Short mmCIF file of C-alpha atoms and ligand atoms in Angstrom, two decimals:
data_model
loop_
_atom_site.label_atom_id
_atom_site.label_comp_id
_atom_site.label_asym_id
_atom_site.label_seq_id
_atom_site.Cartn_x
_atom_site.Cartn_y
_atom_site.Cartn_z
CA UNK H 1 -10.92 -17.04 22.96
CA UNK H 2 -8.10 -15.38 21.05
CA UNK H 3 -6.27 -14.64 24.24
CA UNK H 4 -6.30 -18.41 24.87
CA UNK H 5 -5.04 -19.08 21.37
CA UNK H 6 -2.32 -16.46 21.56
CA UNK H 7 1.18 -17.32 22.73
CA UNK H 8 1.79 -16.13 26.30
CA UNK H 9 4.92 -14.33 25.07
CA UNK H 10 2.70 -12.25 22.79
CA UNK H 11 0.15 -11.42 25.49
CA UNK H 12 2.99 -10.28 27.76
CA UNK H 13 3.89 -7.52 25.31
CA UNK H 14 2.45 -4.16 26.23
CA UNK H 15 1.60 -2.34 23.01
CA UNK H 16 4.12 0.33 22.05
CA UNK H 17 2.90 3.81 22.95
CA UNK H 18 3.97 5.98 20.05
CA UNK H 19 4.17 9.75 20.06
CA UNK H 20 0.70 11.14 19.39
CA UNK H 21 0.11 11.59 15.66
CA UNK H 22 -0.60 15.16 14.61
CA UNK H 23 -3.96 14.27 13.09
CA UNK H 24 -5.21 12.67 16.28
CA UNK H 25 -4.32 15.69 18.41
CA UNK H 26 -5.90 18.01 15.86
CA UNK H 27 -9.12 16.02 16.07
CA UNK H 28 -9.15 15.59 19.84
CA UNK H 29 -8.32 19.16 20.79
CA UNK H 30 -9.60 21.00 17.77
CA UNK H 31 -6.21 22.70 17.55
CA UNK H 32 -4.78 23.69 14.21
CA UNK H 33 -1.41 25.12 14.96
CA UNK H 34 0.45 22.15 16.38
CA UNK H 35 4.08 21.43 17.07
CA UNK H 36 5.17 17.80 17.24
CA UNK H 37 8.33 17.26 19.24
CA UNK H 38 7.52 13.72 20.29
CA UNK H 39 9.12 11.20 17.94
CA UNK H 40 12.65 12.45 17.20
CA UNK H 41 11.82 13.15 13.57
CA UNK H 42 13.90 15.57 11.54
CA UNK H 43 11.87 18.82 11.49
CA UNK H 44 13.42 19.96 8.18
CA UNK H 45 11.65 17.13 6.40
CA UNK H 46 13.17 14.91 3.72
CA UNK H 47 15.65 15.96 1.06
CA UNK H 48 13.91 17.31 -2.06
CA UNK H 49 16.00 14.76 -3.98
CA UNK H 50 14.37 11.96 -1.96
CA UNK H 51 10.90 13.35 -2.60
CA UNK H 52 11.62 13.58 -6.34
CA UNK H 53 12.92 9.99 -6.33
CA UNK H 54 9.71 8.77 -4.69
CA UNK H 55 7.64 10.61 -7.31
CA UNK H 56 9.67 9.08 -10.13
CA UNK H 57 9.30 5.59 -8.67
CA UNK H 58 5.58 5.89 -7.90
CA UNK H 59 4.46 4.69 -11.34
CA UNK H 60 6.29 1.39 -10.84
CA UNK H 61 4.77 0.31 -7.55
CA UNK H 62 2.92 -2.58 -9.18
CA UNK H 63 6.34 -4.31 -9.28
CA UNK H 64 7.83 -6.10 -6.30
CA UNK H 65 10.81 -4.24 -4.90
CA UNK H 66 14.41 -5.41 -5.17
CA UNK H 67 14.53 -8.05 -2.42
CA UNK H 68 18.16 -7.37 -1.54
CA UNK H 69 18.31 -3.57 -2.08
CA UNK H 70 21.17 -4.07 -4.51
CA UNK H 71 21.83 -0.47 -5.60
CA UNK H 72 21.41 0.95 -2.13
CA UNK H 73 23.73 -1.68 -0.68
CA UNK H 74 26.43 -0.77 -3.22
CA UNK H 75 26.02 2.94 -2.49
CA UNK H 76 26.21 2.37 1.26
CA UNK H 77 29.23 0.08 0.92
CA UNK H 78 31.09 2.70 -1.05
CA UNK H 79 30.22 5.47 1.36
CA UNK H 80 31.07 3.46 4.46
CA UNK H 81 34.19 1.84 3.01
CA UNK H 82 33.01 -1.72 3.57
CA UNK H 83 32.14 -4.66 1.31
CA UNK H 84 28.51 -4.97 0.13
CA UNK H 85 28.45 -8.40 1.81
CA UNK H 86 28.75 -6.62 5.17
CA UNK H 87 25.39 -4.87 4.77
CA UNK H 88 21.77 -5.93 5.24
CA UNK H 89 18.83 -3.57 4.72
CA UNK H 90 15.58 -3.82 6.63
CA UNK H 91 12.13 -2.33 7.10
CA UNK H 92 13.53 0.23 9.55
CA UNK H 93 16.18 -0.49 12.16
CA UNK H 94 13.31 -1.95 14.18
CA UNK H 95 13.08 -4.76 11.64
CA UNK H 96 16.77 -5.56 12.12
CA UNK H 97 16.40 -5.61 15.91
CA UNK H 98 13.62 -8.15 15.45
CA UNK H 99 15.75 -10.14 12.98
CA UNK H 100 18.66 -10.28 15.40
CA UNK H 101 16.34 -11.66 18.07
CA UNK H 102 14.81 -14.18 15.67
CA UNK H 103 18.18 -15.29 14.37
CA UNK H 104 19.91 -15.76 17.73
CA UNK H 105 17.49 -16.17 20.64
CA UNK H 106 16.00 -19.50 21.64
CA UNK H 107 13.60 -19.76 24.58
CA UNK H 108 15.58 -19.28 27.79
CA UNK H 109 18.47 -17.47 26.13
CA UNK H 110 19.29 -14.08 27.56
CA UNK H 111 19.70 -10.63 26.12
CA UNK H 112 21.16 -7.73 28.08
CA UNK H 113 20.11 -4.11 27.56
CA UNK H 114 19.97 -0.91 29.56
CA UNK H 115 16.95 0.43 31.42
CA UNK H 116 15.59 2.74 30.20
CA UNK H 117 16.71 2.26 26.64
CA UNK H 118 15.00 1.75 23.30
CA UNK H 119 11.86 -0.23 24.10
CA UNK H 120 11.94 -2.39 20.97
CA UNK H 121 14.81 -4.48 22.37
CA UNK H 122 12.60 -5.76 25.16
CA UNK H 123 9.71 -6.60 22.80
CA UNK H 124 11.96 -8.49 20.39
CA UNK H 125 13.49 -10.53 23.20
CA UNK H 126 10.11 -11.25 24.77
CA UNK H 127 8.66 -12.43 21.51
CA UNK H 128 11.30 -15.17 21.28
CA UNK H 129 10.51 -16.36 24.81
CA UNK H 130 14.01 -15.30 25.73
CA UNK H 131 14.93 -13.58 28.97
CA UNK H 132 15.45 -9.83 29.21
CA UNK H 133 18.20 -8.68 31.55
CA UNK H 134 17.73 -4.95 32.06
CA UNK H 135 20.61 -3.06 33.65
CA UNK H 136 19.83 0.36 35.18
CA UNK H 137 21.54 3.42 33.77
CA UNK H 138 24.18 5.20 35.80
CA UNK H 139 23.53 8.95 35.78
CA UNK H 140 21.42 8.71 32.57
CA UNK H 141 24.22 6.85 30.76
CA UNK H 142 24.66 3.21 29.84
CA UNK H 143 26.65 1.42 32.55
CA UNK H 144 28.69 -0.89 30.33
CA UNK H 145 30.60 -2.30 33.31
CA UNK H 146 27.43 -3.56 34.91
CA UNK H 147 26.06 -4.70 31.56
CA UNK H 148 29.20 -6.81 31.10
CA UNK H 149 28.73 -8.22 34.60
CA UNK H 150 25.15 -9.16 33.72
CA UNK H 151 26.35 -11.48 30.97
CA UNK H 152 25.78 -15.16 31.82
CA UNK H 153 26.51 -18.39 29.95
CA UNK H 154 23.02 -18.03 28.44
CA UNK H 155 23.58 -14.51 27.09
CA UNK H 156 23.55 -14.25 23.31
CA UNK H 157 22.89 -10.57 22.67
CA UNK H 158 23.75 -7.30 24.31
CA UNK H 159 22.03 -4.18 23.00
CA UNK H 160 24.07 -0.98 23.24
CA UNK H 161 22.04 2.07 22.25
CA UNK H 162 24.54 4.83 21.47
CA UNK H 163 23.37 7.57 21.87
CA UNK H 164 20.77 6.11 24.19
CA UNK H 165 17.10 6.74 23.56
CA UNK H 166 15.40 8.19 25.71
CA UNK H 167 18.28 9.87 27.60
CA UNK H 168 20.41 11.20 24.72
CA UNK H 169 23.71 10.28 26.37
CA UNK H 170 26.52 8.47 24.55
CA UNK H 171 29.28 6.15 25.72
CA UNK H 172 32.86 6.83 24.65
CA UNK H 173 35.50 4.66 22.99
CA UNK H 174 37.27 3.48 26.12
CA UNK H 175 34.08 2.23 27.78
CA UNK H 176 32.91 0.44 24.63
CA UNK H 177 36.31 -1.13 24.03
CA UNK H 178 36.47 -2.36 27.61
CA UNK H 179 33.09 -4.01 27.14
CA UNK H 180 34.28 -5.70 23.94
CA UNK H 181 37.42 -6.95 25.69
CA UNK H 182 35.47 -8.34 28.61
CA UNK H 183 32.75 -10.16 26.69
CA UNK H 184 33.08 -13.93 26.55
CA UNK H 185 32.92 -15.62 23.18
CA UNK H 186 29.43 -16.22 21.86
CA UNK H 187 27.92 -12.84 22.73
CA UNK H 188 26.95 -10.47 19.95
CA UNK H 189 26.88 -6.72 20.58
CA UNK H 190 24.03 -4.99 18.75
CA UNK H 191 25.27 -1.42 18.54
CA UNK H 192 22.34 0.86 17.72
CA UNK H 193 23.61 4.10 16.16
CA UNK H 194 20.27 5.59 15.07
CA UNK H 195 21.34 9.10 16.12
CA UNK H 196 25.04 8.95 15.25
CA UNK H 197 24.94 11.88 12.79
CA UNK H 198 23.87 14.25 15.57
CA UNK H 199 26.66 13.40 18.02
CA UNK H 200 29.00 16.24 18.96
CA UNK H 201 31.33 14.41 21.38
CA UNK H 202 34.72 13.78 19.67
CA UNK H 203 35.13 10.66 21.84
CA UNK H 204 32.09 9.02 20.21
CA UNK H 205 33.09 5.63 18.81
CA UNK H 206 32.35 4.63 15.21
CA UNK H 207 30.86 1.13 15.41
CA UNK H 208 32.27 0.23 12.00
CA UNK H 209 35.80 0.37 13.43
CA UNK H 210 34.93 -2.57 15.67
CA UNK H 211 33.32 -4.55 12.86
CA UNK H 212 36.50 -3.99 10.83
CA UNK H 213 38.67 -5.20 13.70
CA UNK H 214 36.69 -8.44 13.83
CA UNK H 215 34.74 -7.84 17.04
CA UNK H 216 31.34 -9.52 17.28
CA UNK H 217 29.39 -6.33 16.60
CA UNK H 218 26.29 -5.66 14.53
CA UNK H 219 25.97 -1.93 13.84
CA UNK H 220 22.43 -0.66 13.24
CA UNK H 221 21.67 2.56 11.41
CA UNK H 222 18.51 4.10 10.05
CA UNK H 223 17.13 6.49 7.46
CA UNK H 224 14.39 7.53 9.90
CA UNK H 225 16.31 10.14 11.85
CA UNK H 226 18.67 12.65 10.20
CA UNK H 227 17.67 11.36 6.74
CA UNK H 228 14.05 12.21 7.61
CA UNK H 229 12.48 9.16 5.96
CA UNK H 230 10.71 7.70 9.03
CA UNK H 231 7.44 7.30 7.13
CA UNK H 232 9.03 5.04 4.53
CA UNK H 233 10.66 2.57 6.97
CA UNK H 234 14.22 1.77 6.03
CA UNK H 235 17.35 1.01 8.01
CA UNK H 236 20.42 -1.18 7.69
CA UNK H 237 22.88 -3.29 9.61
CA UNK H 238 26.64 -3.62 9.11
CA UNK H 239 28.55 -6.66 10.35
CA UNK H 240 30.86 -9.47 9.28
CA UNK H 241 29.50 -11.28 6.20
CA UNK H 242 29.01 -14.55 8.16
CA UNK H 243 26.72 -12.68 10.55
CA UNK H 244 24.87 -10.88 7.76
CA UNK H 245 24.31 -14.26 6.12
CA UNK H 246 22.58 -15.50 9.29
CA UNK H 247 20.45 -12.35 9.57
CA UNK H 248 19.24 -12.71 6.00
CA UNK H 249 17.66 -16.08 6.76
CA UNK H 250 14.62 -15.04 8.82
CA UNK H 251 13.97 -12.03 6.60
CA UNK H 252 10.71 -11.56 4.78
CA UNK H 253 11.13 -11.94 1.02
CA UNK H 254 10.62 -8.22 0.30
CA UNK H 255 11.31 -6.37 3.53
CA UNK H 256 12.11 -2.92 2.08
CA UNK H 257 9.56 -1.23 -0.15
CA UNK H 258 10.53 0.23 -3.50
CA UNK H 259 9.89 3.87 -2.62
CA UNK H 260 12.05 3.61 0.50
CA UNK H 261 14.94 2.17 -1.50
CA UNK H 262 14.82 5.02 -4.04
CA UNK H 263 14.42 7.71 -1.39
CA UNK H 264 17.31 6.36 0.67
CA UNK H 265 19.61 6.32 -2.36
CA UNK H 266 18.74 9.91 -3.19
CA UNK H 267 19.04 11.04 0.40
CA UNK H 268 22.57 9.66 0.67
CA UNK H 269 23.54 11.99 -2.20
CA UNK H 270 22.17 15.12 -0.56
CA UNK H 271 24.98 15.80 1.87
CA UNK H 272 24.05 19.50 1.98
CA UNK H 273 20.60 18.65 3.29
CA UNK H 274 22.09 16.36 5.92
CA UNK H 275 24.43 19.14 6.98
CA UNK H 276 21.45 21.50 7.37
CA UNK H 277 19.76 18.91 9.58
CA UNK H 278 22.81 18.77 11.77
CA UNK H 279 23.15 22.58 11.92
CA UNK H 280 19.50 23.04 12.82
CA UNK H 281 19.91 20.52 15.60
CA UNK H 282 23.09 22.09 16.97
CA UNK H 283 21.50 25.55 16.99
CA UNK H 284 18.25 24.28 18.50
CA UNK H 285 20.15 22.44 21.20
CA UNK H 286 22.08 25.59 22.17
CA UNK H 287 18.85 27.61 22.21
CA UNK H 288 17.08 25.09 24.42
CA UNK H 289 20.03 24.76 26.82
CA UNK H 290 20.18 28.54 27.19
CA UNK H 291 16.43 29.06 27.52
CA UNK H 292 16.03 26.28 30.08
CA UNK H 293 18.99 27.53 32.11
CA UNK H 294 17.56 31.07 32.14
CA UNK H 295 14.36 29.66 33.59
CA UNK H 296 16.14 27.43 36.07
CA UNK H 297 14.79 24.24 34.47
CA UNK H 298 17.10 21.24 34.63
CA UNK H 299 17.81 19.05 31.59
CA UNK H 300 20.08 16.21 30.56
CA UNK H 301 22.72 17.34 28.01
CA UNK H 302 22.25 15.36 24.81
CA UNK H 303 24.24 13.90 21.91
CA UNK H 304 21.09 13.31 19.88
CA UNK H 305 18.14 15.29 18.46
CA UNK H 306 16.09 15.14 21.67
CA UNK H 307 16.61 15.89 25.32
CA UNK H 308 15.15 15.13 28.72
CA UNK H 309 13.68 18.15 30.49
CA UNK H 310 12.92 18.13 34.21
CA UNK H 311 9.33 18.82 35.29
CA UNK H 312 7.39 18.20 38.50
CA UNK H 313 4.86 15.81 37.07
CA UNK H 314 5.55 14.52 33.57
CA UNK H 315 1.94 13.45 32.80
CA UNK H 316 0.50 16.77 33.98
CA UNK H 317 3.14 18.75 32.08
CA UNK H 318 2.53 16.64 28.98
CA UNK H 319 -1.22 17.35 29.11
CA UNK H 320 -0.75 21.07 29.73
CA UNK H 321 1.66 21.35 26.82
CA UNK H 322 -0.74 19.39 24.64
CA UNK H 323 -3.52 21.88 25.39
CA UNK H 324 -1.12 24.57 24.17
CA UNK H 325 -0.54 22.65 20.95
CA UNK H 326 2.91 21.28 21.81
CA UNK H 327 3.29 17.49 21.65
CA UNK H 328 6.17 15.98 23.62
CA UNK H 329 6.66 12.60 25.32
CA UNK H 330 6.13 12.15 29.05
CA UNK H 331 9.24 10.16 29.96
CA UNK H 332 7.46 8.23 32.71
CA UNK H 333 6.39 5.99 29.80
CA UNK H 334 10.09 5.06 29.69
CA UNK H 335 10.40 4.75 33.46
CA UNK H 336 11.74 8.27 34.01
CA UNK H 337 9.12 10.07 36.01
CA UNK H 338 9.63 13.80 36.34
CA UNK H 339 10.97 14.24 32.81
CA UNK H 340 9.70 15.08 29.37
CA UNK H 341 11.51 13.84 26.29
CA UNK H 342 11.51 16.70 23.81
CA UNK H 343 12.66 16.46 20.20
CA UNK H 344 14.70 19.43 18.99
CA UNK H 345 12.59 21.17 16.35
CA UNK H 346 12.77 24.18 14.07
CA UNK H 347 13.67 27.49 15.78
CA UNK H 348 10.03 28.59 16.00
CA UNK H 349 8.98 25.20 17.36
CA UNK H 350 11.65 25.28 20.05
CA UNK H 351 10.47 28.76 21.06
CA UNK H 352 6.87 27.54 21.22
CA UNK H 353 7.94 24.72 23.51
CA UNK H 354 9.93 26.97 25.86
CA UNK H 355 7.11 29.53 26.08
CA UNK H 356 4.47 26.88 26.67
CA UNK H 357 6.64 25.22 29.32
CA UNK H 358 7.04 28.56 31.12
CA UNK H 359 3.22 28.87 31.31
CA UNK H 360 2.90 25.31 32.58
CA UNK H 361 5.34 26.15 35.38
C1 LIG A 1 14.28 5.73 16.05
C2 LIG A 1 15.19 4.68 16.51
C3 LIG A 1 15.54 3.62 15.68
C4 LIG A 1 15.10 3.57 14.26
O1 LIG A 1 13.97 2.95 14.05
P1 LIG A 1 13.42 2.75 12.57
O2 LIG A 1 12.76 1.44 12.70
O3 LIG A 1 14.59 2.69 11.62
O4 LIG A 1 12.52 3.89 12.30
C5 LIG A 1 16.40 2.65 16.15
N1 LIG A 1 16.93 2.75 17.37
C6 LIG A 1 16.66 3.77 18.18
C7 LIG A 1 17.32 3.86 19.48
C8 LIG A 1 15.77 4.76 17.78
O5 LIG A 1 15.47 5.77 18.60
#
């Protein structure tokens, strides 16, 4: 009966398959010593300053949170060199993706994104009864030329995931600028920079430059990745104030919980902790590249905190690794059969992965 009551657009959504939670694997396999490299979390954990801020705020959770994240918005504005009116905070970047869809997509409107890319774009578009236009990657990288060609008079949004999840590749300035030049009026670029702090490529564009120059760009960022606050759910968008004003309309009254706001503020202060996160990732990346090359295993070089690793059968490899206590993501879930998506972990975790993979063959 409820499937008759439900909107067809809702029934069309295949539930998101998250990385297996540690607890579940512990229970299922009776394993204690587990390594989770499945959800692109920061293995160093949160800044101690963020943890202390959560503890301090815990006694006040009977109060509703600040609906507009006033202090955090001011801190972000100062750090980013933009006006507070350019910023909107949300319950994770996922929330802002959903808001963009709700604010701009009517039934029959179109949104362009890459395939494979971050799966949430497709869900958000589907939920609005809008049409998803998925453009295949070219050599694991967003093909912005073809994405521009896919724009029609009905296109309202184009999602550019940079670096792209699940491939880890990034597009450079020239390609992004060409896309912006080519886009007809009335198309908003949602530029998802969830992994920007990990990028090593000097040609990586800073989305804020394009907002400043007046391009129709909404930059999305998150505290879930290098800030290591995924469990608290907080992210933000940066765009022209007129756009932010529109995005605020469909928001829930209190989208960002009080603990998340305090933790995010504290985490912004702890630049040393952020630097350690970046260093751990750089070192882990080099170790994995070297180890995989020594074993003749192919991989896709990454600009993020995860990478695609070539295997014969991604489901079989996933299960074998799981039995050895190493949780990764079989990338066939993203439409990339023959690959695992592996988050870069702590040095010991990376070693565990490489050794387990060698046994799997
Ligand atoms: C993890 C991730 C996000 C962030 O999601 P949150 O909702 O902030 O946790 C956004 N975009 C991409 C591409 C991601 O991989």
